[in-house]
PDB file of C-alpha atoms in Angstrom:
ATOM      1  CA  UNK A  24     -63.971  52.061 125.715  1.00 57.00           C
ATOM      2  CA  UNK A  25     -64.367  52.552 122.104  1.00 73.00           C
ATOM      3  CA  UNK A  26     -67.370  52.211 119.863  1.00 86.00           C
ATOM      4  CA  UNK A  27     -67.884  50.390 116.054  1.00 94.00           C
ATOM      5  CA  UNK A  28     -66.960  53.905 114.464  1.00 97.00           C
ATOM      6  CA  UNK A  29     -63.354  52.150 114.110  1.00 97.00           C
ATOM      7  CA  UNK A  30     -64.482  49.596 112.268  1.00 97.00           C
ATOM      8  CA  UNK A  31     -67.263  50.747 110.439  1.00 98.00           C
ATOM      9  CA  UNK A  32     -65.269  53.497 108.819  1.00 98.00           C
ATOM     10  CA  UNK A  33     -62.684  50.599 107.643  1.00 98.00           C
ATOM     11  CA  UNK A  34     -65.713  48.837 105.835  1.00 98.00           C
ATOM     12  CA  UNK A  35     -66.801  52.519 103.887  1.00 98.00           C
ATOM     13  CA  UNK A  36     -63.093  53.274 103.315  1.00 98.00           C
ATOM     14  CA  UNK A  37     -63.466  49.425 101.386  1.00 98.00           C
ATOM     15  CA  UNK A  38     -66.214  49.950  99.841  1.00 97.00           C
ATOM     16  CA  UNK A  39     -64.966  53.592  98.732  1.00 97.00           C
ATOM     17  CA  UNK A  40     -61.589  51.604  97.178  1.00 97.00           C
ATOM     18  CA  UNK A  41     -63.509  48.565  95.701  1.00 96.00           C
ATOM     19  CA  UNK A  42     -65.574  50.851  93.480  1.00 95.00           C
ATOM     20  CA  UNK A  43     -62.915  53.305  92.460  1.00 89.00           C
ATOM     21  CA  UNK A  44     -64.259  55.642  90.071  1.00 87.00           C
ATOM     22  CA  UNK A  45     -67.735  55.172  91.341  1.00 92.00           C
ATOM     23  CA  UNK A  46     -70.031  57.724  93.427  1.00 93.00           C
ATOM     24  CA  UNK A  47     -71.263  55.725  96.418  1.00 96.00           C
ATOM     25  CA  UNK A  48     -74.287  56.913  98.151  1.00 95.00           C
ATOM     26  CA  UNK A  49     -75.025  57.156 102.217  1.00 95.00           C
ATOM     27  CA  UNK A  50     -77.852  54.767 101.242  1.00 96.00           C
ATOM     28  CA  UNK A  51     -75.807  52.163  99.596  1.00 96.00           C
ATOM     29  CA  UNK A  52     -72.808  52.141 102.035  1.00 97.00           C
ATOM     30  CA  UNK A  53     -75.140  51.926 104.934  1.00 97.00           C
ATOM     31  CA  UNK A  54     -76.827  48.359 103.524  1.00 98.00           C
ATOM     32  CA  UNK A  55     -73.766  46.850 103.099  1.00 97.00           C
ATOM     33  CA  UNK A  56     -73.052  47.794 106.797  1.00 97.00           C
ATOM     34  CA  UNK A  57     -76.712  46.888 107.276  1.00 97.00           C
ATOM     35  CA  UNK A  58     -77.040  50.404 109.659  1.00 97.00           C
ATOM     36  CA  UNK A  59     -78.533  53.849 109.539  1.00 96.00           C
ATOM     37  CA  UNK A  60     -77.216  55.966 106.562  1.00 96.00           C
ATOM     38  CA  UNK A  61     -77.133  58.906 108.925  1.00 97.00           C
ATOM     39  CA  UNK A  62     -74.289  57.121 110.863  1.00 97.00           C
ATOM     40  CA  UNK A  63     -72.614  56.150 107.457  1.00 97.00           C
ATOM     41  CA  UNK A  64     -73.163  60.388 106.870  1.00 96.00           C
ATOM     42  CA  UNK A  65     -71.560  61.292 109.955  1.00 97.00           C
ATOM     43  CA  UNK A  66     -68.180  59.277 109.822  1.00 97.00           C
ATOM     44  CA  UNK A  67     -67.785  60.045 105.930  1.00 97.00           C
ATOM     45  CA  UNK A  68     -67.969  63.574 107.083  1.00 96.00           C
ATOM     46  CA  UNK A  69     -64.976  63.064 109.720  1.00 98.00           C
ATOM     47  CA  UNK A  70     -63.409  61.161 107.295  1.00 98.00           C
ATOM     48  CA  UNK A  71     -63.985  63.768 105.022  1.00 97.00           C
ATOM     49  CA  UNK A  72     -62.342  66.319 107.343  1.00 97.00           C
ATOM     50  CA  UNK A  73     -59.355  63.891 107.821  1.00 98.00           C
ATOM     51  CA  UNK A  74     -58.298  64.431 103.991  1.00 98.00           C
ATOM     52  CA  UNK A  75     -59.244  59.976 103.835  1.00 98.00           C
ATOM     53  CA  UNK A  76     -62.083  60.658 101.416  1.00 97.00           C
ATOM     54  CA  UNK A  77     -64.014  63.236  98.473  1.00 96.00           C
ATOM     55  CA  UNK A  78     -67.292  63.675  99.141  1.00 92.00           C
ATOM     56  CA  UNK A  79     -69.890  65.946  97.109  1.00 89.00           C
ATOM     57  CA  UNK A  80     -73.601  66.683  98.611  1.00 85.00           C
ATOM     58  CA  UNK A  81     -76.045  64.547  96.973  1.00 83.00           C
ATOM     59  CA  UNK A  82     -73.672  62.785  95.291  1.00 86.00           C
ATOM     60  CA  UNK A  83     -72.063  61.053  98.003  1.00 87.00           C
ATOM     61  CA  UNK A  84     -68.239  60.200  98.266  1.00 90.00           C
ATOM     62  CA  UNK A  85     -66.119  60.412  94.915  1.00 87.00           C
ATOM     63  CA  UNK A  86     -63.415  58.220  96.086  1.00 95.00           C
ATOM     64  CA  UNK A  87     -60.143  58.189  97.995  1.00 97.00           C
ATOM     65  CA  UNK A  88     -58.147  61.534  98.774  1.00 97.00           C
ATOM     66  CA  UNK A  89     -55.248  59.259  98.806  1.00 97.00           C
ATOM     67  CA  UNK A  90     -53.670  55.819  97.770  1.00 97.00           C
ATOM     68  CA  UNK A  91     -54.720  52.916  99.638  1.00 97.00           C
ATOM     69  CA  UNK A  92     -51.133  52.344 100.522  1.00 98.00           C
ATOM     70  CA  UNK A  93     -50.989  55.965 102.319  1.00 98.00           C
ATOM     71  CA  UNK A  94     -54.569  55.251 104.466  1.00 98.00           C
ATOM     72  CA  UNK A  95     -52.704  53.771 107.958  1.00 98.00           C
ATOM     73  CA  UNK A  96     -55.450  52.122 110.445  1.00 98.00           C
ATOM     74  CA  UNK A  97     -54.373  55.248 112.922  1.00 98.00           C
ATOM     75  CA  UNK A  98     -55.522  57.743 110.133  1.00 98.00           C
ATOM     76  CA  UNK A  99     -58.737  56.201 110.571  1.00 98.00           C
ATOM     77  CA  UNK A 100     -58.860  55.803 114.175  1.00 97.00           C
ATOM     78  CA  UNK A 101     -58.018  59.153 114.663  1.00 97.00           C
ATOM     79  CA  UNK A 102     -60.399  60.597 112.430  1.00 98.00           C
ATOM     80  CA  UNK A 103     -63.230  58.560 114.055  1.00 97.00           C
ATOM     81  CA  UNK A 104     -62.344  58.184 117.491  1.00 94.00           C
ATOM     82  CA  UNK A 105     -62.087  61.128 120.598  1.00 89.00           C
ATOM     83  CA  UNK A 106     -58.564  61.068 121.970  1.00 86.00           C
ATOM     84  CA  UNK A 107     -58.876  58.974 125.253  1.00 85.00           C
ATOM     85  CA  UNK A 108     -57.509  56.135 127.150  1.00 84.00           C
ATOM     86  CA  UNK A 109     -57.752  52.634 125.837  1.00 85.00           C
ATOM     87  CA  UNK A 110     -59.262  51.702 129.132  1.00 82.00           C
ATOM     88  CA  UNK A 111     -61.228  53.743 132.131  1.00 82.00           C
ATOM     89  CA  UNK A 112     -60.097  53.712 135.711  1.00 84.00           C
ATOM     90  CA  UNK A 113     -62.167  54.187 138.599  1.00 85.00           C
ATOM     91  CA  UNK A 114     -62.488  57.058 140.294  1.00 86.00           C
ATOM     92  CA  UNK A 115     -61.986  58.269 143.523  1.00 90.00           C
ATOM     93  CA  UNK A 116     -59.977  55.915 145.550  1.00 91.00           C
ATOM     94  CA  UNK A 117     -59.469  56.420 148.732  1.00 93.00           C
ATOM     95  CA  UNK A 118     -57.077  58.516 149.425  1.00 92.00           C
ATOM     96  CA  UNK A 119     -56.573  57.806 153.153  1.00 94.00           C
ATOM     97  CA  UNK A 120     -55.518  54.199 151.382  1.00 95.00           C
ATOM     98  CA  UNK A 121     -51.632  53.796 150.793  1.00 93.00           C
ATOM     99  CA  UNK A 122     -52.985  52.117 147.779  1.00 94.00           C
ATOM    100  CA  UNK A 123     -55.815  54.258 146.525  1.00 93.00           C
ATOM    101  CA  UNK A 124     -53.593  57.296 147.175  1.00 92.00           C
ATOM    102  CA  UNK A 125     -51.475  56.362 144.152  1.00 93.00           C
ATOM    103  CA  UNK A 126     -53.295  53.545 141.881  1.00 93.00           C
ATOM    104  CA  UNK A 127     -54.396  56.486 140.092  1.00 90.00           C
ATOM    105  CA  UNK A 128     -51.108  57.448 138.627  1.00 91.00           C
ATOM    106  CA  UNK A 129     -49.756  53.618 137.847  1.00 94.00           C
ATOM    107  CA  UNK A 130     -52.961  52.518 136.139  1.00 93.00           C
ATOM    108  CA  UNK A 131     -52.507  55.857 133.824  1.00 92.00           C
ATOM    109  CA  UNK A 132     -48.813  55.110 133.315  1.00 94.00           C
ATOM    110  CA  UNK A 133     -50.428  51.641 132.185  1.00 95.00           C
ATOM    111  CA  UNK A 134     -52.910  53.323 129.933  1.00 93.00           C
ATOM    112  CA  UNK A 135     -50.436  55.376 128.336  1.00 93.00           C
ATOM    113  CA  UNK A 136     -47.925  52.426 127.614  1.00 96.00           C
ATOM    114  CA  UNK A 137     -50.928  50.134 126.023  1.00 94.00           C
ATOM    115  CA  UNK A 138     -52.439  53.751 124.077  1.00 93.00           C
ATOM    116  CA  UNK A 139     -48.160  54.333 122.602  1.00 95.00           C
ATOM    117  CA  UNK A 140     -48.168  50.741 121.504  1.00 96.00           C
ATOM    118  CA  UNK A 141     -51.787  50.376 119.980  1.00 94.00           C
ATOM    119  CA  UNK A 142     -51.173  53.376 117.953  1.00 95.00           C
ATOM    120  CA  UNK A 143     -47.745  51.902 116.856  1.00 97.00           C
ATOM    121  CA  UNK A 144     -49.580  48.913 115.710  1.00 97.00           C
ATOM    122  CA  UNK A 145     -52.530  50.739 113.939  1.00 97.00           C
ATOM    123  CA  UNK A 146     -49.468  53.000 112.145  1.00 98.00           C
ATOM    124  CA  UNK A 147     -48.048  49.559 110.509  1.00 98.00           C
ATOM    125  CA  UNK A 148     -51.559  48.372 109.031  1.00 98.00           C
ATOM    126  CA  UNK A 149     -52.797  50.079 105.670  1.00 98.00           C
ATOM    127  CA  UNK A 150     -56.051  50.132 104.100  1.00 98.00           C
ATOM    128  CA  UNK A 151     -54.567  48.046 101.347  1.00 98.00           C
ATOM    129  CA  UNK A 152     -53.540  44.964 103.546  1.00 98.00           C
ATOM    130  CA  UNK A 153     -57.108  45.049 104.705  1.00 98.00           C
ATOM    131  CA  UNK A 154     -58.300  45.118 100.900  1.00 97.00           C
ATOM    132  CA  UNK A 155     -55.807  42.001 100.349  1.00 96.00           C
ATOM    133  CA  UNK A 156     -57.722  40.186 103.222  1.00 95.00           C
ATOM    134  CA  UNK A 157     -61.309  41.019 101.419  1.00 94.00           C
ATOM    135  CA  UNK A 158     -59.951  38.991  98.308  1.00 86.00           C
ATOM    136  CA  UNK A 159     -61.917  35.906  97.637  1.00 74.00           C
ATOM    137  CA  UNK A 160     -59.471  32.554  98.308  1.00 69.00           C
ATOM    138  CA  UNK A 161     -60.142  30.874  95.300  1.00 63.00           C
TER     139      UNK A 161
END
């Protein structure tokens, strides 16, 4: 199971694109989230690490390492997110069980199909599509 780091790190990668040009502190990111700005700290440095954004101590993040067009949701994911399966599985079955004896393996063929297809999905979604969906209707 996966936490709000996902989606969290989508809303500073906005704000960080919104305000082009513009150092953004921990402090201000983290009330637009309305949460801690030592969470809002942590993920800019993994995003940081990921090449997504600049960042300078005390100043905060400088902007975008890269065109919005070139930030996929996966980038993100990956930078934020261990490597895992999309879903748990028990653990140990039975193994006297003809069933227990080999759910194991099927669930995790499962798990892998779901994890290849998520990750396709999350390649074909860009940080500007989700900037066209923060545009006011009017």
């Amino acid at each position: 199971m996966y936490s709000t780091k996902f989606s969290v790190s989508i809303h500073i990668l906005s704000l960080i694109a919104l305000n082009e040009g513009e150092a953004l502190t921990s402090d201000y990111i983290a009330r637009s989230i309305n949460t801690n700005p030592a969470f809002v700290r942590r993920l800019m440095s993994l995003l940081k690490k990921a090449g997504l954004i600049y960042t300078q101590t005390k100043v905060g993040t400088t902007g975008l390492a890269k065109p919005c067009d070139r930030i996929s949701m996966k980038d993100i994911f990956k930078a934020v997110e261990r490597e895992g399966p999309i879903f748990p599985t028990h653990e140990d079955p039975n193994e006297d069980c003809p069933i227990g004896a080999r759910i194991g393996k099927v669930v995790e063929h499962v798990n892998n199909q779901v994890k290849s297809k998520f990750e396709e999905e999350l390649d074909s979604i860009y940080l500007v599509d989700i900037l066209n969906g923060l545009e006011d209707p009017k």
